[in-house]
Tab-separated table of C-alpha atoms and ligand atoms in Angstrom:
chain	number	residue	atom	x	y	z
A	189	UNK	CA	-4.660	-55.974	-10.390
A	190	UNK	CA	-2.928	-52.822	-9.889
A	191	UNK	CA	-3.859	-50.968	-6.538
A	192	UNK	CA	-6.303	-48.103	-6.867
A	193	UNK	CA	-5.769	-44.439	-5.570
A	194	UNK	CA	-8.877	-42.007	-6.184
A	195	UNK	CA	-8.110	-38.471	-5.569
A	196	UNK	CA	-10.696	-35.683	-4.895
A	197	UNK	CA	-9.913	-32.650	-6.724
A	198	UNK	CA	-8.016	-31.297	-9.298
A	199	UNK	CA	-6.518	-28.416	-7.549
A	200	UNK	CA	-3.169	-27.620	-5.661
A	201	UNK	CA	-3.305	-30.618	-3.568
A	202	UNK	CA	-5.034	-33.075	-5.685
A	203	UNK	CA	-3.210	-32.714	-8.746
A	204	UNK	CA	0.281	-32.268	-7.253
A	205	UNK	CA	-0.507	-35.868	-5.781
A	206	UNK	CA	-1.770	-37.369	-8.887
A	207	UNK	CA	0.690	-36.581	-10.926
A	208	UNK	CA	3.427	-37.496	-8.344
A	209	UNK	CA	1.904	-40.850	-7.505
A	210	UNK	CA	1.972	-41.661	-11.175
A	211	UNK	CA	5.949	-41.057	-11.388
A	212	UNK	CA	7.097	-42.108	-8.286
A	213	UNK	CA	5.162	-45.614	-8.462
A	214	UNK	CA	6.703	-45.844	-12.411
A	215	UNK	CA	3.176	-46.022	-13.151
A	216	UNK	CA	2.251	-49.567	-11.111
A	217	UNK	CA	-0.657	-47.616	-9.231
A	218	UNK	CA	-3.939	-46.503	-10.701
A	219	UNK	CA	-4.987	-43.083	-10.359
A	220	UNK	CA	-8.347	-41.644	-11.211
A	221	UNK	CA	-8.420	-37.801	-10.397
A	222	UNK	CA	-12.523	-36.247	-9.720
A	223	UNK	CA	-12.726	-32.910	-10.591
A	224	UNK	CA	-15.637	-30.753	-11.613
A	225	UNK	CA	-14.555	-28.343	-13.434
A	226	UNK	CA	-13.143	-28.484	-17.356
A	227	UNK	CA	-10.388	-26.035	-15.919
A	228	UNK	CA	-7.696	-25.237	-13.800
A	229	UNK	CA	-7.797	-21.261	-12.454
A	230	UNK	CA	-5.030	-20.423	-10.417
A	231	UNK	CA	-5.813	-18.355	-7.027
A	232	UNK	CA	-2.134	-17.432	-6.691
A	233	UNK	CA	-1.601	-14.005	-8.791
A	234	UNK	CA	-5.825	-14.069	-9.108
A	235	UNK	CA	-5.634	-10.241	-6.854
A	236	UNK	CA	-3.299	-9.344	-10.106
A	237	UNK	CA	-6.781	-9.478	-12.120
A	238	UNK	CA	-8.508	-6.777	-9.401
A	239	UNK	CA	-5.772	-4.864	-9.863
A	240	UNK	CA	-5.772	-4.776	-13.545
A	241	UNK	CA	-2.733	-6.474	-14.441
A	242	UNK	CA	-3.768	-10.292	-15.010
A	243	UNK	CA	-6.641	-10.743	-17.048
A	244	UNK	CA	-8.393	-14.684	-15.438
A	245	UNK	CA	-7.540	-15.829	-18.967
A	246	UNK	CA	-3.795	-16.052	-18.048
A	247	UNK	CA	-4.245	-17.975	-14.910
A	248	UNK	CA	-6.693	-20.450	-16.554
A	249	UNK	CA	-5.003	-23.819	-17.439
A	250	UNK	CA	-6.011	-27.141	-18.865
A	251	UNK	CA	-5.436	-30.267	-16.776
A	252	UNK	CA	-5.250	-32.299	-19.743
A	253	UNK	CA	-1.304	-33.301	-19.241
A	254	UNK	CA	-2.418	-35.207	-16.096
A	255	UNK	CA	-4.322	-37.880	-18.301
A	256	UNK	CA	-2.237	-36.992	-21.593
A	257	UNK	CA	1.252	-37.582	-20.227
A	258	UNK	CA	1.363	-39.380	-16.700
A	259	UNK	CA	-1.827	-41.645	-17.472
A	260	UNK	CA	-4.470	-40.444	-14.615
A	261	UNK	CA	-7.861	-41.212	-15.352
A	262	UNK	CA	-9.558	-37.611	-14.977
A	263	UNK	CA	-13.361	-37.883	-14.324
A	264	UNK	CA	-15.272	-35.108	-14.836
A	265	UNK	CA	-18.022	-34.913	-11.988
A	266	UNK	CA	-18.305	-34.236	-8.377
A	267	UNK	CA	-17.929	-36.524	-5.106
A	268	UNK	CA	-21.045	-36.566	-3.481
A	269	UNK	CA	-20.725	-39.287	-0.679
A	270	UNK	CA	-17.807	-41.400	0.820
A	271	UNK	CA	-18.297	-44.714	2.345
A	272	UNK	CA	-14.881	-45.575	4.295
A	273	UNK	CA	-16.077	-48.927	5.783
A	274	UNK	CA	-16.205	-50.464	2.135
A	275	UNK	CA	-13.750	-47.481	0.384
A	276	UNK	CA	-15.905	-46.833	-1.960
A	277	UNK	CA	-17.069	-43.354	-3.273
A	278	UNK	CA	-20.290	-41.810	-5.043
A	279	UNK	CA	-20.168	-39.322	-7.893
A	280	UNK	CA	-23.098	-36.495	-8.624
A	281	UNK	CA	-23.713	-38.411	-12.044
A	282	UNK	CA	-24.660	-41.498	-10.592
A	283	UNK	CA	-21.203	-43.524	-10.846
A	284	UNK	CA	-19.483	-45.952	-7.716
A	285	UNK	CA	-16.014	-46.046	-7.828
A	286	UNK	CA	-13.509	-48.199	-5.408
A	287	UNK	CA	-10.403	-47.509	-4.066
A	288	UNK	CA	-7.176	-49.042	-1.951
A	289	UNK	CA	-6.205	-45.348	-0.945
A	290	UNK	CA	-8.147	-42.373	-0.914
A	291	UNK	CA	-6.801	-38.816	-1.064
A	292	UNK	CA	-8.922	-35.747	-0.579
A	293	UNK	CA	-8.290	-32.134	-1.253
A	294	UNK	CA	-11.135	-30.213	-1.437
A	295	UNK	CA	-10.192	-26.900	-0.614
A	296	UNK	CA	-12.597	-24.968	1.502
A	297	UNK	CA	-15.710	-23.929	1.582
A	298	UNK	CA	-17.732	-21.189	3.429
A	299	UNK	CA	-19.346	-20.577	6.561
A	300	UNK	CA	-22.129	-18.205	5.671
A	301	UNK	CA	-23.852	-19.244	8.447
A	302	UNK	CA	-22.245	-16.816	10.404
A	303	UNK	CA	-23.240	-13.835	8.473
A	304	UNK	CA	-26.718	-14.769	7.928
A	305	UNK	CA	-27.613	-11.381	6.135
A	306	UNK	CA	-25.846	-13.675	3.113
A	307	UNK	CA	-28.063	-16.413	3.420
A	308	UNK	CA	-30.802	-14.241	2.119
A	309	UNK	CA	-32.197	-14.600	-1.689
A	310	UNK	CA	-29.794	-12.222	-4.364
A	311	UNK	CA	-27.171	-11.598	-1.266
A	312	UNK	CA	-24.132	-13.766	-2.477
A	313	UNK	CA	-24.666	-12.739	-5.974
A	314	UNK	CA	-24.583	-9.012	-5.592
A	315	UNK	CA	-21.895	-9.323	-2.597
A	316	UNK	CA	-18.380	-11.289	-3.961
A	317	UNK	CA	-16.138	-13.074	-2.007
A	318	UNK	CA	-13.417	-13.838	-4.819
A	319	UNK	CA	-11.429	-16.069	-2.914
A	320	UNK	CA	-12.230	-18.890	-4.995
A	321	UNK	CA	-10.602	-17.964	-8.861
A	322	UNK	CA	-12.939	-17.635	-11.578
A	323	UNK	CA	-16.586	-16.038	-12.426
A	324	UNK	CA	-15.986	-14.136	-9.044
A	325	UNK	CA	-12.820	-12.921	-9.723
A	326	UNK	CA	-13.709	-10.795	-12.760
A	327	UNK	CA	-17.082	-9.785	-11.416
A	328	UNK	CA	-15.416	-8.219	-8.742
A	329	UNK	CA	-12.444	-6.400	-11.161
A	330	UNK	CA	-15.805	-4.930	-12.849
A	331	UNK	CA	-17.268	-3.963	-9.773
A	332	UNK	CA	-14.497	-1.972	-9.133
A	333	UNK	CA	-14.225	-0.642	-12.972
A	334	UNK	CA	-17.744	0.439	-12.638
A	335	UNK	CA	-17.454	2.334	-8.986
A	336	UNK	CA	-17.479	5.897	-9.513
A	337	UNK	CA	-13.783	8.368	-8.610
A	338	UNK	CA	-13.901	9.212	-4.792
A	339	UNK	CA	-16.219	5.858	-3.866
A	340	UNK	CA	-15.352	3.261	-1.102
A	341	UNK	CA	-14.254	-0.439	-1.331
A	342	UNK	CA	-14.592	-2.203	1.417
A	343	UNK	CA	-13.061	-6.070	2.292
A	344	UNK	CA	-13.919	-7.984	5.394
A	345	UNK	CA	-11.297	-10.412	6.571
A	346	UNK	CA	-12.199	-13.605	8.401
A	347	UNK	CA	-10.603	-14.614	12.017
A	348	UNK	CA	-7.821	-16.481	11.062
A	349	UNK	CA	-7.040	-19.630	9.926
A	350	UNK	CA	-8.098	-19.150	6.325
A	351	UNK	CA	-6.972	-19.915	3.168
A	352	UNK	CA	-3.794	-17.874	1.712
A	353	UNK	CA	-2.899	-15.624	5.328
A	354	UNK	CA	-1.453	-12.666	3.349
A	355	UNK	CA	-4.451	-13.002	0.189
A	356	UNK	CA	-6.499	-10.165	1.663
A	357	UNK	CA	-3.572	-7.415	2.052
A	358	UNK	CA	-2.361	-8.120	-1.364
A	359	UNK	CA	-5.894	-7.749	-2.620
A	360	UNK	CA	-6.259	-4.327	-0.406
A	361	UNK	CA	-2.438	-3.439	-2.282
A	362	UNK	CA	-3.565	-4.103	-5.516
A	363	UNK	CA	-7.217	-2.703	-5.572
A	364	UNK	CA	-5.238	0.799	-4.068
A	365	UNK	CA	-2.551	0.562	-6.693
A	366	UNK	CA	-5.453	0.755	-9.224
A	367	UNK	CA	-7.386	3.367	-7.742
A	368	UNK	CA	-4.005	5.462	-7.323
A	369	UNK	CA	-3.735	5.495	-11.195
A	370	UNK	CA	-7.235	5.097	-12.149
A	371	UNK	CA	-9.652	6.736	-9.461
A	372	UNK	CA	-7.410	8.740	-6.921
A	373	UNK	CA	-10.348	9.997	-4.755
A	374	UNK	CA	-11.327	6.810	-3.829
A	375	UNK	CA	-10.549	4.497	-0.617
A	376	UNK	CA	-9.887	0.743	0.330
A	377	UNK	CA	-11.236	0.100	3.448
A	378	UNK	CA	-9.561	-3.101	5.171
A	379	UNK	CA	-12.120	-4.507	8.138
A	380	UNK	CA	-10.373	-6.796	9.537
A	381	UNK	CA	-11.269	-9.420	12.279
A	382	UNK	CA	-8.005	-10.013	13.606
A	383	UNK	CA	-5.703	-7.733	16.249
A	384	UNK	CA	-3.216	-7.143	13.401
A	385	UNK	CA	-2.290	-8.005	10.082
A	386	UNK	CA	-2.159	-11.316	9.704
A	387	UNK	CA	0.947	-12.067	7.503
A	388	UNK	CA	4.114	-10.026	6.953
A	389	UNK	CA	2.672	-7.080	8.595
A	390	UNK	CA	5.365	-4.556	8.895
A	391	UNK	CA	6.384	-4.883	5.078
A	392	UNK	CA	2.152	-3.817	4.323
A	393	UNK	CA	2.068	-1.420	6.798
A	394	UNK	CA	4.935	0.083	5.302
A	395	UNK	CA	3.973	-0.111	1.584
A	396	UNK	CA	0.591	0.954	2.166
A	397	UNK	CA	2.253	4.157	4.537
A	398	UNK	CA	4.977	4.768	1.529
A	399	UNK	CA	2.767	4.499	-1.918
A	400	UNK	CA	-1.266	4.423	-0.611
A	401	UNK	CA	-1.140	7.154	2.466
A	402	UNK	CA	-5.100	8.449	2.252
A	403	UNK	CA	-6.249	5.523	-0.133
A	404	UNK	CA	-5.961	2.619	2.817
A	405	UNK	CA	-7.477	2.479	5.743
A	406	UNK	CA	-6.758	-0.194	8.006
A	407	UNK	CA	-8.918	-0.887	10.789
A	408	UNK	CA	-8.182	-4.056	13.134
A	409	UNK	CA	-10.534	-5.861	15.277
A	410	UNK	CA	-13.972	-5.320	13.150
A	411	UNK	CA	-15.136	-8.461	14.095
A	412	UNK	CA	-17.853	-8.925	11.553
A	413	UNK	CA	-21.355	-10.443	12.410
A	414	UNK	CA	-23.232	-9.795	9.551
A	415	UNK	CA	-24.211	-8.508	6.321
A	416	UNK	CA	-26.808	-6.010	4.955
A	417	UNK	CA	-26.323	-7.395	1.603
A	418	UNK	CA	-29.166	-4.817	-0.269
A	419	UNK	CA	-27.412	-1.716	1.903
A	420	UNK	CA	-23.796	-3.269	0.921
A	421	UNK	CA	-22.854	-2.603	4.879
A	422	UNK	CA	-20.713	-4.476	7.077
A	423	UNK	CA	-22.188	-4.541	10.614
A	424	UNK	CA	-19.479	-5.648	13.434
A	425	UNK	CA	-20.424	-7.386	17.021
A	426	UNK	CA	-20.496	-4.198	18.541
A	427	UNK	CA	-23.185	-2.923	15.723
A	428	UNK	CA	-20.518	-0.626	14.124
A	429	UNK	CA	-22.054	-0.408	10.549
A	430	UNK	CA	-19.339	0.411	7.380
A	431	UNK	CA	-21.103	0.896	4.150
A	432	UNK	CA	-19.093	0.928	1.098
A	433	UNK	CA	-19.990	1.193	-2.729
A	434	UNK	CA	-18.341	-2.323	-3.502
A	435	UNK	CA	-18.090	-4.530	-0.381
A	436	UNK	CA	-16.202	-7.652	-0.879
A	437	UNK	CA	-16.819	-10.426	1.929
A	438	UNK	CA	-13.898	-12.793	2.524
A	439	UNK	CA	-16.444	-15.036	4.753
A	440	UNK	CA	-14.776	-17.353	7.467
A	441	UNK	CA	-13.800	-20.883	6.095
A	442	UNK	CA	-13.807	-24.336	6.776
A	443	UNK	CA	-12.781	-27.322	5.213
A	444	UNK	CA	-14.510	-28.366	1.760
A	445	UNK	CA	-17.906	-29.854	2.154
A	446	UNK	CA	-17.031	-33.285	0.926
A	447	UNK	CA	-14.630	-33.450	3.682
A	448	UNK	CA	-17.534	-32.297	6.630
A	449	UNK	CA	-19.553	-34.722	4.954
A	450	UNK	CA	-17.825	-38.084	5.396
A	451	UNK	CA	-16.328	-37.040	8.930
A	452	UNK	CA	-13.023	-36.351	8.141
A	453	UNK	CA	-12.959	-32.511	9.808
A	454	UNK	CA	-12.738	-33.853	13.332
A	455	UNK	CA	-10.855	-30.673	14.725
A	456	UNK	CA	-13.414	-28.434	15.686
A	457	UNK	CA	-15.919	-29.402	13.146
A	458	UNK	CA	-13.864	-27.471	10.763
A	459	UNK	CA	-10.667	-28.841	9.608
A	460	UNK	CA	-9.427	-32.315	9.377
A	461	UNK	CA	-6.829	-33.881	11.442
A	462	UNK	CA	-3.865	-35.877	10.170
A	463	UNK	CA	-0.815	-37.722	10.582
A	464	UNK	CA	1.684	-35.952	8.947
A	465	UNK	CA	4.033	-38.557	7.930
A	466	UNK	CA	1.410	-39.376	5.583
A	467	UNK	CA	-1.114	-36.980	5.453
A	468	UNK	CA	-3.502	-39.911	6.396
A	469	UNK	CA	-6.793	-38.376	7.968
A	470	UNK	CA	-6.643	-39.506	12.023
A	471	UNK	CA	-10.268	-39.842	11.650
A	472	UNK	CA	-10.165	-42.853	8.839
A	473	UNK	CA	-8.127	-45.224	7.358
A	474	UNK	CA	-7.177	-45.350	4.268
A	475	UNK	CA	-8.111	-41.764	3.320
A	476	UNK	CA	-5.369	-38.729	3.515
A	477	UNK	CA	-6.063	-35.347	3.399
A	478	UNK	CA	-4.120	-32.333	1.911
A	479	UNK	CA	-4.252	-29.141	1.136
A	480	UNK	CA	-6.254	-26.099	2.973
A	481	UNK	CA	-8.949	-28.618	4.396
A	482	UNK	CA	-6.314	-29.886	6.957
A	483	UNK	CA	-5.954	-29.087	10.375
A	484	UNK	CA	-2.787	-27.007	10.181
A	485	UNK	CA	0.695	-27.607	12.026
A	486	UNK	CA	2.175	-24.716	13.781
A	487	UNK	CA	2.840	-21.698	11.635
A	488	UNK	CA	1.888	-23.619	8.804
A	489	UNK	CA	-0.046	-21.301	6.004
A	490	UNK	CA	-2.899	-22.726	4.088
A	491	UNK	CA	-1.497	-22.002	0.680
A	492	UNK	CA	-1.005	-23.376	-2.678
A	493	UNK	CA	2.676	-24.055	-1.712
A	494	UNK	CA	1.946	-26.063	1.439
A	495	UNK	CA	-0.925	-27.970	-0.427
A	496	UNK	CA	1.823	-29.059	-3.177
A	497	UNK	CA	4.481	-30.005	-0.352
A	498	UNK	CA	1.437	-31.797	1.440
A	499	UNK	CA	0.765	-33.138	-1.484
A	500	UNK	CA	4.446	-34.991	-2.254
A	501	UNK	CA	4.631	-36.058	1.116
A	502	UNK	CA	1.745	-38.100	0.986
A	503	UNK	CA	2.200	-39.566	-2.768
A	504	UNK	CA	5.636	-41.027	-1.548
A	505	UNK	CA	4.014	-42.472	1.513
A	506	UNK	CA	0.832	-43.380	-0.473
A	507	UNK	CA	3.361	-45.516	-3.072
A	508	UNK	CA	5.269	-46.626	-0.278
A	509	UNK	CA	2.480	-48.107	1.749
A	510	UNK	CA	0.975	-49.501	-1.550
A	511	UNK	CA	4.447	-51.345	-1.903
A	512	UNK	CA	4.282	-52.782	1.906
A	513	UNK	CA	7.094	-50.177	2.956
A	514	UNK	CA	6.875	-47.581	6.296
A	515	UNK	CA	6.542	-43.993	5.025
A	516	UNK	CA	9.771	-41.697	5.346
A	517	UNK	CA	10.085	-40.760	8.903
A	518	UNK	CA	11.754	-37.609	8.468
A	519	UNK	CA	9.834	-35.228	6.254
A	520	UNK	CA	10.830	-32.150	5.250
A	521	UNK	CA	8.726	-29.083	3.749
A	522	UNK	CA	9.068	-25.735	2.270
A	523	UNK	CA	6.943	-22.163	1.857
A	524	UNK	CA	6.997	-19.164	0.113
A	525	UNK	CA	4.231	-16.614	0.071
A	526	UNK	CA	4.926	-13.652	-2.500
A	527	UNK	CA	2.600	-10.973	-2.547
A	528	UNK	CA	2.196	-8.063	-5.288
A	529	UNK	CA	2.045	-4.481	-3.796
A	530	UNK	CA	1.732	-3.255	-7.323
A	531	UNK	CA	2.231	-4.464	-10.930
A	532	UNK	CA	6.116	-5.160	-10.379
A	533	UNK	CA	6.833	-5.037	-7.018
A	534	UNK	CA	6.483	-7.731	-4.791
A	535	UNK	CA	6.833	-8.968	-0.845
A	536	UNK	CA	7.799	-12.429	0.323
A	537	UNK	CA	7.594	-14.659	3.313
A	538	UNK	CA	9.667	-18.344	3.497
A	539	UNK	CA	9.798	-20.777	5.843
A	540	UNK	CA	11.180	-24.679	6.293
A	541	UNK	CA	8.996	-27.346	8.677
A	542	UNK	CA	10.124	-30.429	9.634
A	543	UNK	CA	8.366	-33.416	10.807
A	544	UNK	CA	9.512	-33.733	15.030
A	545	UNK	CA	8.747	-37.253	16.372
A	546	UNK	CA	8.336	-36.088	19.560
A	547	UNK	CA	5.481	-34.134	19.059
A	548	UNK	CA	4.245	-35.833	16.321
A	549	UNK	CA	4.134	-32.700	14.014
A	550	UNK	CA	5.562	-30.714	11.674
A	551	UNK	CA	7.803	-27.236	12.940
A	552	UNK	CA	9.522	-24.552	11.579
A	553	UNK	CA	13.312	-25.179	11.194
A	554	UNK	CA	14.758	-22.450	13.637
A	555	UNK	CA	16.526	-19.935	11.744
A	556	UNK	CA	15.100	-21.187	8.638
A	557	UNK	CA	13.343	-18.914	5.682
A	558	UNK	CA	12.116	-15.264	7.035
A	559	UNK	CA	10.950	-12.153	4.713
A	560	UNK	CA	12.104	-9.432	2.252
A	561	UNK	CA	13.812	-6.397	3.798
A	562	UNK	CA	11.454	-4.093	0.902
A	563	UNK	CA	9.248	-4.657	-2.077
A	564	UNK	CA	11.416	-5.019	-5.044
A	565	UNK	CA	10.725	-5.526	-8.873
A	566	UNK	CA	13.332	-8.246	-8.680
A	567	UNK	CA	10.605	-10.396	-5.978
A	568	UNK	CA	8.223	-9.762	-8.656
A	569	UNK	CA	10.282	-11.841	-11.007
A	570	UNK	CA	10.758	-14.648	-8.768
A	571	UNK	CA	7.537	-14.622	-7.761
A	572	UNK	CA	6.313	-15.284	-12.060
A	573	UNK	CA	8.771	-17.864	-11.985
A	574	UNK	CA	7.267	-19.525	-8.830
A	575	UNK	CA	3.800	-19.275	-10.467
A	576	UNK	CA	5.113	-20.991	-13.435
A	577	UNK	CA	7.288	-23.739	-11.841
A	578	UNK	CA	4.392	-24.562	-9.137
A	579	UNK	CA	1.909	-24.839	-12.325
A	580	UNK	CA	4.847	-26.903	-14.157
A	581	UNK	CA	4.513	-29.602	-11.136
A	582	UNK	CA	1.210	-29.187	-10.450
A	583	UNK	CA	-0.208	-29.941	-13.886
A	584	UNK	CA	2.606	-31.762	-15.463
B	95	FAD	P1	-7.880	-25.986	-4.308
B	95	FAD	O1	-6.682	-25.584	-5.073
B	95	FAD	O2	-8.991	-25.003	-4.119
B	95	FAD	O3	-8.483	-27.270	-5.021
B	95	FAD	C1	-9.667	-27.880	-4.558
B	95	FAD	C2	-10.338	-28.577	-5.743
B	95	FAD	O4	-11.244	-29.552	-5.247
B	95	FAD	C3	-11.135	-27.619	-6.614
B	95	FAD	O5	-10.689	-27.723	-7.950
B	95	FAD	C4	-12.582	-28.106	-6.450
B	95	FAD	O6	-13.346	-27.980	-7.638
B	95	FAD	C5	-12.384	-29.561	-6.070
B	95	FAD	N1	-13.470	-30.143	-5.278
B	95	FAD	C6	-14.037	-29.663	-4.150
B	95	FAD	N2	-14.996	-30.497	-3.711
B	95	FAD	C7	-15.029	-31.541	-4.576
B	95	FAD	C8	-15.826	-32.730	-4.655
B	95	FAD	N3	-16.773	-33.004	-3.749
B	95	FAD	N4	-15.609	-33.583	-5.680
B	95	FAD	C9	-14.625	-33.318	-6.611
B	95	FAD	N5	-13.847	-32.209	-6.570
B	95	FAD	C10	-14.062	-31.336	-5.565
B	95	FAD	N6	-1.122	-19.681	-2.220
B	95	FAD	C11	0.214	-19.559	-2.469
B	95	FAD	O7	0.996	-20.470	-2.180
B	95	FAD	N7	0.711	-18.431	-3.045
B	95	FAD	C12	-0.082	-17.385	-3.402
B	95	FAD	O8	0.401	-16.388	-3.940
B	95	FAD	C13	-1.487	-17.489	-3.146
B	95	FAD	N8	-2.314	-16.471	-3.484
B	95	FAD	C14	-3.649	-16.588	-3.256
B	95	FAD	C15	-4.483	-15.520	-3.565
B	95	FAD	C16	-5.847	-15.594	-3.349
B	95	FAD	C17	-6.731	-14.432	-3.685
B	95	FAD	C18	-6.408	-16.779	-2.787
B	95	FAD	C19	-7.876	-16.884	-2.562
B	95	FAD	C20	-5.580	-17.849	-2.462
B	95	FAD	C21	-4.204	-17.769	-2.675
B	95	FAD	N9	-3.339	-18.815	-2.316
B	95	FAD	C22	-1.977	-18.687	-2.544
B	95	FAD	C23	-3.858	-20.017	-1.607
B	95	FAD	C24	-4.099	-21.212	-2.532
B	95	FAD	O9	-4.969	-20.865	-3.577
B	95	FAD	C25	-4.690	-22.384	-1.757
B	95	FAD	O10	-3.967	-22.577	-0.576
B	95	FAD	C26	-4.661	-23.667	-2.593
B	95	FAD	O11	-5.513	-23.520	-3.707
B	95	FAD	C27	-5.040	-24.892	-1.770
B	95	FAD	O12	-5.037	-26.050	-2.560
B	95	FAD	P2	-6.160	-27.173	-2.300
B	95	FAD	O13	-5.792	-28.343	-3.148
B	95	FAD	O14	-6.364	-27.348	-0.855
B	95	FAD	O15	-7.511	-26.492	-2.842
């Protein structure tokens, strides 16, 4: 019989590795892909939508060509349970499945727990995260359609690591570009848990000084404790309350539940350690991880990039290991982060890891990648055609 990989999750991660397993084994492994939902929405380019360039329809994609072309097996349904000791796994409509090699990518999930004003009955509906893409995405574009010239929206920003570092200043960019041509009264308020801006932080600082001087204000250091969902107010450990007419909670984030669940996030509870010649969770064997659920290397981003370079790594090693050969010892990985500033004009950060034996991780290549010098029109074109070669690999 052929050897059996089952991989959890259809997104970034999961796909990328189902679809690479598929050609690199010339189709001598098995692959059954789980994956709830009858779509693929794209979180890259998803702030475009806030900002009124992107409608969700254009970043909605069928993963169809997985089973269609490379011959996965795509369930539709959701893991609930996963029993390592007999590698076996439990779906939400009542199927078993087995498995020689198991690869998870879950994305995250969210801690409301530490905002317990969102715990509350009607809180998450009327306050939106958005940074998962979908139903959220364009709830949140119409909250901002329907707030009034000269109103307030407000985003919190998690203590870092979360998923996508630079996500919440694009979405801050392109929620000002709109109100500078739609609603020029009005302000983005940036609450932010961390010291400084997260990712490429002199190029936002800049942009936001240059084209959205008395639209943003940035304030650093708002550690957020909770939520006053009915009052949409922000209320920071020191009690500092900011109320805002839309208030858009990027809660802190942990690895998806399914991972928590079977006992693969043994770094803090939160995140799931592995070996990254493999991706192969140090917690079990058998199972890898990808994707934003992992416990990061060093200046590593959690982003759609990184989940498909996590992902290649560990379909080679996954075929190799299958075919009684020792992964490649020497892996080597890429990133690029682009971020839109407006409809055209775009930022971007690069950078090169590879794997050191030594310490057993993965590091950026001194001297390697870096950012732009400015925001250009001609970033914005690259970064289309890295949305539409990443979806090209990812989805075959
Ligand atoms: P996902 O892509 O989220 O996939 C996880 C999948 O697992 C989902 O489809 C989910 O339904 C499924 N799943 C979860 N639990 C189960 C279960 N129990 N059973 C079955 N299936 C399950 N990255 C970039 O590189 N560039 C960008 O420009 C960029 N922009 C972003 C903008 C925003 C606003 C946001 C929020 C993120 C952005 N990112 C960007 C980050 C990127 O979206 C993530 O890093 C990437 O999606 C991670 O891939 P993943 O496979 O870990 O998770």
């Amino acid at each position: 019989a052929k050897p059996q990989v089952v991989v959890v999750g259809g997104g970034y991660g999961g796909a990328t590795a189902a679809r690479y397993i598929r050609l690199w084994s010339d189709s001598s492994i098995d692959v059954t892909l789980i994956e709830p939902n009858a779509q693929f929405i794209s979180c890259p380019l998803s702030n475009l939508v806030l900002g009124g360039s992107r409608q969700i329809g254009d970043l909605t994609m069928s993963i169809q060509a997985l089973a269609d072309k490379h011959g996965v097996r795509i369930i539709r349904d959701f893991v609930t349970s996963v029993n390592a000791d007999k590698r076996t796994l439990a779906l939400a409509g009542g199927q078993s499945l087995s498995y020689d090699r198991l690869i998870v990518s879950p994305g995250v999930d969210f801690m409301w727990d530490q905002l317990p004003g969102m715990l509350k009955k009607g809180a998450q509906d009327a306050i939106l995260h958005a940074w998962k893409a979908g139903a959220q995405t364009v709830a949140l574009r119409a909250q901002l359609e329907a707030m009034p010239d000269g109103g307030v929206y407000a985003m919190t920003i998690p203590p870092a690591p979360y998923r996508c570092p630079p996500g919440p200043y694009e979405r801050a960019s392109q929620v000002a570009f709109y109100f500078s041509r739609h609603k020029p009264r009005s302000k983005v308020l940036i609450l932010d848990a961390n010291d400084d801006v997260v990712s490429k932080g002199p190029l936002f600082k800049k942009v936001w000084k240059d084209r959205y001087s008395g639209i943003i204000d940035y304030r650093p250091a708002f550690r957020i404790a909770d939520i006053d969902a009915g009052a949409r107010t922000a209320i920071s450990e020191l009690g500092d309350k900011v109320q805002a007419d839309v208030l858009n909670v990027i809660p802190p984030q942990r690895a998806g539940s399914i991972a928590m669940q079977s006992g693969l996030a043994n770094v803090n509870a939160r995140w799931c350690g592995v070996d990254f010649l493999s991706f192969e969770s140090t917690q079990s064997k058998n199972i890898h991880v990808l994707g934003d659920a992992i416990a990061v290397a060093p200046l590593m981003p959690k982003s759609a990039h990184m989940a498909n370079q996590h992902a290649k790594v560990c379909a080679a090693a996954v075929v190799d290991l299958l075919s009684g050969r020792a992964p490649d010892p020497q892996p080597m990985l890429t990133n690029t982060c682009y971020s839109f500033v407006s409809d055209q004009d775009v930022i971007h950060v690069a950078s090169v890891h590879a794997y050191n034996a030594e310490k057993k991780t993965l590091l950026v290549v001194p001297g390697s990648g870096g950012v732009s010098s400015t925001a250009s029109p001609m970033e914005g074109a690259y970064a289309l055609n890295w949305a539409r070669n990443i979806w090209a690999d990812t989805l075959g």
